[in-house]
mmCIF file of C-alpha atoms in Angstrom:
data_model
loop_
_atom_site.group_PDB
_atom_site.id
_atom_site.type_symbol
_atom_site.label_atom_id
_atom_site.label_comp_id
_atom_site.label_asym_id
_atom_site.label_seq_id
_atom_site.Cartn_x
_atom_site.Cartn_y
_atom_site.Cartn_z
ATOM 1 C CA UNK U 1 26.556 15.097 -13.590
ATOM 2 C CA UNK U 2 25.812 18.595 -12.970
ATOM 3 C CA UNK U 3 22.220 18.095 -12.403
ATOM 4 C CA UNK U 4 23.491 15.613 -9.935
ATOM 5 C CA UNK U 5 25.249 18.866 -8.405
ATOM 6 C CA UNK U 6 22.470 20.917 -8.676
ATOM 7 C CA UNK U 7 20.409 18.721 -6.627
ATOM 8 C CA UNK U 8 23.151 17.977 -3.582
ATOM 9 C CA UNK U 9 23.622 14.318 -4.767
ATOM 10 C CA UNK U 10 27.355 14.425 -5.762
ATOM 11 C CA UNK U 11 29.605 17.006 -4.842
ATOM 12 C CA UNK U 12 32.824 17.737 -6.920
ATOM 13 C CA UNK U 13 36.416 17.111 -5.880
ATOM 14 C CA UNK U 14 38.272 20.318 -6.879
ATOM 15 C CA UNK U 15 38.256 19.427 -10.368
ATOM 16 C CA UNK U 16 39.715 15.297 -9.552
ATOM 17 C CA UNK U 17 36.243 14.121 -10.662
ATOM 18 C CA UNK U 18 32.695 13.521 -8.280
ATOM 19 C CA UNK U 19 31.887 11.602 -5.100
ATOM 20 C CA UNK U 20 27.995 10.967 -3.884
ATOM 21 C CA UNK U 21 27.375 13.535 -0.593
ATOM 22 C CA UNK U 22 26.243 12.883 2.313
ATOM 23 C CA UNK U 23 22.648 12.952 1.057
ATOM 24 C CA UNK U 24 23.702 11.216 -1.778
ATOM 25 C CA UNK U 25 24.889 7.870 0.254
ATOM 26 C CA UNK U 26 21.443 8.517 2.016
ATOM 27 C CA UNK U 27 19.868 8.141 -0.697
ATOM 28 C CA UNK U 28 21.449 5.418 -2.311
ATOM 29 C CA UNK U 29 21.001 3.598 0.992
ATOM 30 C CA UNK U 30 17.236 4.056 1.136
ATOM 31 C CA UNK U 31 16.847 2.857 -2.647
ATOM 32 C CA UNK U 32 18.654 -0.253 -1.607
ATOM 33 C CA UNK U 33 16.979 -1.050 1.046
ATOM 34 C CA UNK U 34 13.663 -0.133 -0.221
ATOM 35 C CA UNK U 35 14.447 -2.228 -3.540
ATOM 36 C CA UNK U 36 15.816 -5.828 -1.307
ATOM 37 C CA UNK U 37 12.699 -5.417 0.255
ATOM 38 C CA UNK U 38 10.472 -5.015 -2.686
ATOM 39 C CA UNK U 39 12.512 -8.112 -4.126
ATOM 40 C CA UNK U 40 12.039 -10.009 -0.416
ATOM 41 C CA UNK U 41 8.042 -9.575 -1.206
ATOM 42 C CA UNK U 42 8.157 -10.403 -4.961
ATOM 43 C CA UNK U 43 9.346 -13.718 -4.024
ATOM 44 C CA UNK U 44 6.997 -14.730 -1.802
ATOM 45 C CA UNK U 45 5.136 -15.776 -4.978
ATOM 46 C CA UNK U 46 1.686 -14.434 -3.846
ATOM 47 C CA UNK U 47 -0.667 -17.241 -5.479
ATOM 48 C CA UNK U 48 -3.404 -18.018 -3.216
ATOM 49 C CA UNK U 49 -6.353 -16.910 -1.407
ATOM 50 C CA UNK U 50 -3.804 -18.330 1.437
ATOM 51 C CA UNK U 51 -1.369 -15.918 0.331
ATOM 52 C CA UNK U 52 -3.607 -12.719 -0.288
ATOM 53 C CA UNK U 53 -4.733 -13.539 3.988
ATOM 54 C CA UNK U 54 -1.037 -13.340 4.985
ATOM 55 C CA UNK U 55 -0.816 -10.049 3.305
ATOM 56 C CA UNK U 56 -3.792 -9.110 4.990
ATOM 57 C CA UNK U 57 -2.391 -9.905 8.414
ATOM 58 C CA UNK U 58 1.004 -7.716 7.912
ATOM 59 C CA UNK U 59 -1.096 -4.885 6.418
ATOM 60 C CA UNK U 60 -3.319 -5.571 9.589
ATOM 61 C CA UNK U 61 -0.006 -5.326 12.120
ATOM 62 C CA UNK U 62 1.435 -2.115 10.199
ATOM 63 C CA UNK U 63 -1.701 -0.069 9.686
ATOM 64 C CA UNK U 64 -3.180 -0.417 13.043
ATOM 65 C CA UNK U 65 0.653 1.579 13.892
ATOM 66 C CA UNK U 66 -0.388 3.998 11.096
ATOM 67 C CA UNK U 67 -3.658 4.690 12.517
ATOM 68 C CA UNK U 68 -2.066 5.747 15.932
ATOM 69 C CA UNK U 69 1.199 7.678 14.690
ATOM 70 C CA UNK U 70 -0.917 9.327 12.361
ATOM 71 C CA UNK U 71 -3.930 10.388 15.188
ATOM 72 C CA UNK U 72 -1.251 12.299 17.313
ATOM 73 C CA UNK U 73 -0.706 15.175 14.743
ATOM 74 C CA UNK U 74 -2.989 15.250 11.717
ATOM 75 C CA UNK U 75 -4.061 18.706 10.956
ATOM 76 C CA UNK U 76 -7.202 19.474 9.084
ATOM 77 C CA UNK U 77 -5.525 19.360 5.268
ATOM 78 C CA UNK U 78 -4.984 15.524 5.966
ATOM 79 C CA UNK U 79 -8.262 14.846 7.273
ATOM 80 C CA UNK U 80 -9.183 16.461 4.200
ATOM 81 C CA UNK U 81 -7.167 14.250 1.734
ATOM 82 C CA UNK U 82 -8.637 11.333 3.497
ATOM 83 C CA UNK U 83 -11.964 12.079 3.036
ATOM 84 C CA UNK U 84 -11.851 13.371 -0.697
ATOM 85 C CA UNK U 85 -10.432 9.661 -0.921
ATOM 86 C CA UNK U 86 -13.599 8.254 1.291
ATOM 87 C CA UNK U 87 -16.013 10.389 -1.279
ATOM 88 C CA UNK U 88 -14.152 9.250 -4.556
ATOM 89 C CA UNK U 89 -14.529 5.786 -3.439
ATOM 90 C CA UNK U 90 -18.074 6.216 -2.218
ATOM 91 C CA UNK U 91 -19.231 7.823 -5.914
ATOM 92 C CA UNK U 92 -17.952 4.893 -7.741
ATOM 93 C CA UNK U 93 -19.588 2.434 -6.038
ATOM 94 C CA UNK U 94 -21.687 1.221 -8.381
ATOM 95 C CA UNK U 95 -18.891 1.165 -11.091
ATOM 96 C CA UNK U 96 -16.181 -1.235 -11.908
ATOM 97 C CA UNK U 97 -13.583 1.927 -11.015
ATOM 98 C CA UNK U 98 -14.274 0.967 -7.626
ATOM 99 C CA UNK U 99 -11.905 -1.551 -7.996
ATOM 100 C CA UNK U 100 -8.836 0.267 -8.644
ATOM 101 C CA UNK U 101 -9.465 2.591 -6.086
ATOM 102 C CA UNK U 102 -10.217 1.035 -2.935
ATOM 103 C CA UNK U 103 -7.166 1.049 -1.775
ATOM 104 C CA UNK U 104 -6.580 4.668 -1.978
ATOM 105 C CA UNK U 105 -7.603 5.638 1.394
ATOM 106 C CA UNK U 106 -5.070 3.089 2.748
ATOM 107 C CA UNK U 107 -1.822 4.549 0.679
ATOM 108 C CA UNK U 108 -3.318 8.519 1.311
ATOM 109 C CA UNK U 109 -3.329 7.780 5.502
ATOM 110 C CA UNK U 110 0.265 5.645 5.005
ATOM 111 C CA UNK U 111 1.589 9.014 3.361
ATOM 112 C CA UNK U 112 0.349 11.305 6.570
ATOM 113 C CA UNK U 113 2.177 9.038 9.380
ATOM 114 C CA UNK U 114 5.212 10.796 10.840
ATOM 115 C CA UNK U 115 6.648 7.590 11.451
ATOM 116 C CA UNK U 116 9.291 7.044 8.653
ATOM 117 C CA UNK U 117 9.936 3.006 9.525
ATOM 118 C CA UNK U 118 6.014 2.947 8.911
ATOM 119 C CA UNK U 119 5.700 4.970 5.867
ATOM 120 C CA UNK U 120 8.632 2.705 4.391
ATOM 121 C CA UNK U 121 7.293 -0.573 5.543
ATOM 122 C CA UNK U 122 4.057 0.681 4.257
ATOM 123 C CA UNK U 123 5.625 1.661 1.073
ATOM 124 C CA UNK U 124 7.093 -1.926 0.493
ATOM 125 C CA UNK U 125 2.997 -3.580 1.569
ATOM 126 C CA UNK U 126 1.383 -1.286 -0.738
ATOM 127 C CA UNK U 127 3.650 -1.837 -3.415
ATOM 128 C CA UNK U 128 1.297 -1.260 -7.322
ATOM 129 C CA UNK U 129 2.080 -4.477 -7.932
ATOM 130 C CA UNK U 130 -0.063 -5.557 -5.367
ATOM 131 C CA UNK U 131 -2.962 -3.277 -6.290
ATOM 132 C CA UNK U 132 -4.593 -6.799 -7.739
ATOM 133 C CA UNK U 133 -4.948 -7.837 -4.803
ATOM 134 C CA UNK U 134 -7.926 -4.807 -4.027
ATOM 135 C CA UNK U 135 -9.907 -6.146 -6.598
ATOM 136 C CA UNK U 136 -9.341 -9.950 -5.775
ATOM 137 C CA UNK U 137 -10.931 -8.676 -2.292
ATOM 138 C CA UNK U 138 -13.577 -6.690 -4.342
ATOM 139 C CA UNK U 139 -14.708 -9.509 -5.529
ATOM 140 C CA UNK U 140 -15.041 -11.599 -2.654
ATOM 141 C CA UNK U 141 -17.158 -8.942 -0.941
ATOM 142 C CA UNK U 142 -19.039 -8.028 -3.640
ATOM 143 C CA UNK U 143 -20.042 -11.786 -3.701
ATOM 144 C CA UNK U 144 -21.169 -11.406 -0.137
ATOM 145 C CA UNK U 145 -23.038 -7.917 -1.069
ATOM 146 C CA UNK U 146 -20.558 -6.211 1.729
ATOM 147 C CA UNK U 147 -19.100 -3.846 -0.577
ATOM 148 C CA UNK U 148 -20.065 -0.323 1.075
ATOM 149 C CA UNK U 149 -19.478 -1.479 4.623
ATOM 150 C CA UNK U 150 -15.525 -0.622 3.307
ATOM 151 C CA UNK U 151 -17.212 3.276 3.082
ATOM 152 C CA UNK U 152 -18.191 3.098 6.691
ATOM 153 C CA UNK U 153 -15.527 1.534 7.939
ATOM 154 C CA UNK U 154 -13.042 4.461 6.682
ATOM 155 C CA UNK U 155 -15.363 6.958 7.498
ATOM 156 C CA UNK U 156 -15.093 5.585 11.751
ATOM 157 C CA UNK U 157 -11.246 5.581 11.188
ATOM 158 C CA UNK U 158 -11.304 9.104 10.016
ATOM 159 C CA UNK U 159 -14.069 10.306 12.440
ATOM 160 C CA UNK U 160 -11.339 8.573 15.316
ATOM 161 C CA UNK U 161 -8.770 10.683 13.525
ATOM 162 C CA UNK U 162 -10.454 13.937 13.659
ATOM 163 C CA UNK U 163 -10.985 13.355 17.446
ATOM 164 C CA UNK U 164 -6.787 12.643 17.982
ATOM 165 C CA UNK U 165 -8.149 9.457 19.533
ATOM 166 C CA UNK U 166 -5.376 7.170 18.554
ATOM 167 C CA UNK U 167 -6.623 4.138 20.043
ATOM 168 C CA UNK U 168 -9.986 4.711 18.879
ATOM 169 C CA UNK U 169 -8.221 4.861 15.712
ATOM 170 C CA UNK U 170 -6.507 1.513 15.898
ATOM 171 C CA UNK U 171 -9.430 0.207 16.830
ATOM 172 C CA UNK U 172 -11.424 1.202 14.077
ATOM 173 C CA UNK U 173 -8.576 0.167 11.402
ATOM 174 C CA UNK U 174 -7.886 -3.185 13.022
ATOM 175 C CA UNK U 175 -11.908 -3.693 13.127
ATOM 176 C CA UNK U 176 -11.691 -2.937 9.331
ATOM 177 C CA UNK U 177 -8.620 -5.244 8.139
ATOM 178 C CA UNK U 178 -10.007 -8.033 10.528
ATOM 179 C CA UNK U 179 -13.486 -8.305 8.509
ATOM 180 C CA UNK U 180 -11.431 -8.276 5.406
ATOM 181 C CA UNK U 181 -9.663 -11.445 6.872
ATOM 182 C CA UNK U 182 -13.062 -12.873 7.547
ATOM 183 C CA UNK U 183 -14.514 -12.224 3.713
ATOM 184 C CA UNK U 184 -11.463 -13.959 2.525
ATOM 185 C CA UNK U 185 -11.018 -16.778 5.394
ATOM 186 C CA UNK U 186 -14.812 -17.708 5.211
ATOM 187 C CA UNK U 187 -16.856 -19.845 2.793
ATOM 188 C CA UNK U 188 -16.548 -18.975 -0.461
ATOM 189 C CA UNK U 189 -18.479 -20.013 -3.642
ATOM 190 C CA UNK U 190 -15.884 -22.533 -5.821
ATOM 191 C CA UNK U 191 -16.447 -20.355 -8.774
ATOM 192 C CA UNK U 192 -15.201 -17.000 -7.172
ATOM 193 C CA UNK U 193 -12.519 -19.382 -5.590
ATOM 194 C CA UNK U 194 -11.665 -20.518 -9.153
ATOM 195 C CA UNK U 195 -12.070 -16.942 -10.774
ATOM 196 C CA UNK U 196 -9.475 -15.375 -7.947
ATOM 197 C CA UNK U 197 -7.103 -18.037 -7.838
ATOM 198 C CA UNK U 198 -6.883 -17.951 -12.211
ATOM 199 C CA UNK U 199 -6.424 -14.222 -11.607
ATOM 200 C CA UNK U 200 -3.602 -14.605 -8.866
ATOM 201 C CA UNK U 201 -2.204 -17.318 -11.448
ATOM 202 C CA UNK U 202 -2.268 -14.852 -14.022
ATOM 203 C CA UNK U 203 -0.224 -11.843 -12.840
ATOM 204 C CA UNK U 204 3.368 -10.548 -13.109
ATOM 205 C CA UNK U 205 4.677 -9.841 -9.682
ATOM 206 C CA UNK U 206 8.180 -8.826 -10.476
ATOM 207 C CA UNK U 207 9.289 -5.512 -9.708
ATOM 208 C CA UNK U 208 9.011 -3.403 -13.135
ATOM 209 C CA UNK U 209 12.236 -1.938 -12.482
ATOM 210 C CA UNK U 210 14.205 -5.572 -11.738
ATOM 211 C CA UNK U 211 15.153 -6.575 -15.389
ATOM 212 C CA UNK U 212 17.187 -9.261 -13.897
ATOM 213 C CA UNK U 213 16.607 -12.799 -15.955
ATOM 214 C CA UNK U 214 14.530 -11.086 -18.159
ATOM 215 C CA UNK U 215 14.571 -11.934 -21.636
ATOM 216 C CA UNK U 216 15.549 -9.352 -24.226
ATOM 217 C CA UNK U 217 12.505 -9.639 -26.131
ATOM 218 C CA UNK U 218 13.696 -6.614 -28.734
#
């Protein structure tokens, strides 16, 4: 309770016990909210290539908004971060890492928008339990031998960024998300089909925090 104190979460009543501050209600607010809609997304039961495309499109609707809050003020220590993601993603290319990093670039330029309804709802869309969804897409354009065009395709959304061109920058995002939409929308083989849709089949989207109707398995 006193670290709770220490850090401006509770405040004490003269000695007739604790109440959350001001910041503390804040706070507790912002976990709810942030936690109904993780729930809200966990139940959409993302199973399909059908589902990883409507994904797609809300990532598509929010990050185009990133691209333009974030191209009215970045300073050079973001443009940085984003391309020390670009180059970490380029190097493993040829590696099976390249999987679990893709998305990266996408969470680092969510982080430098000064928009806080954006950095939540991006918080909620890039959720790690979604992460599989990077390497279902991986897949798919690796199939296609596409792969690299995801390096260029940063690199114009940064180069719009460094020039505070915001809807240059929009542009080049949307331009990005909407030839993901095509890999995933257009003819693919029936055994990557299977192989993704086994994989969807396969993994636990519950929230790791929501113990709710979980079995004690101790």
């Amino acid at each position: 309770m006193r670290r709770l104190d220490e850090i401006g979460l509770t405040e004490s009543l003269d000695g007739r016990g604790r109440v959350a501050s001001e910041r503390g209600r804040e706070y507790a607010q912002t976990a709810a909210r942030e936690r109904m809609w993780r729930n809200q997304l966990s139940s959409l039961d993302i199973r399909t290539l059908s589902d990883v495309q409507d994904l797609l499109e809300a990532r598509r609707g929010m990050e185009r908004e990133v691209a333009r809050s974030v191209a009215r003020d970045i300073d050079a220590r973001g443009l940085d971060r984003l391309r020390r993601s670009i180059d970490q993603y380029g190097r493993s290319m040829n590696t099976e890492r390249r999987r679990f990093i893709t998305i990266d670039f996408h969470k680092e330029l969510s982080t430098l928008s000064p928009n806080r309804m954006l950095k939540a709802a991006a918080m909620v869309l890039f959720d790690s339990r979604f992460d599989i969804l990077e390497q279902i897409l991986d897949v798919v354009t690796a199939g296609r031998g596409r792969t690299v065009e995801g390096v260029h395709e940063h690199t114009a959304i940064v180069e719009a960024l460094a020039r505070r061109d915001a809807d240059a920058a929009e542009h080049a995002m949307t331009t990005h998300l909407d030839r993901l939409l095509d890999e995933i929308t257009g003819d693919i083989p029936a055994a990557t089909q299977n192989a993704v849709e086994i994989l969807l089949q396969t993994q636990d989207f519950q929230d790791p925090y929501d113990h709710t109707d979980r079995k004690d398995e101790s």
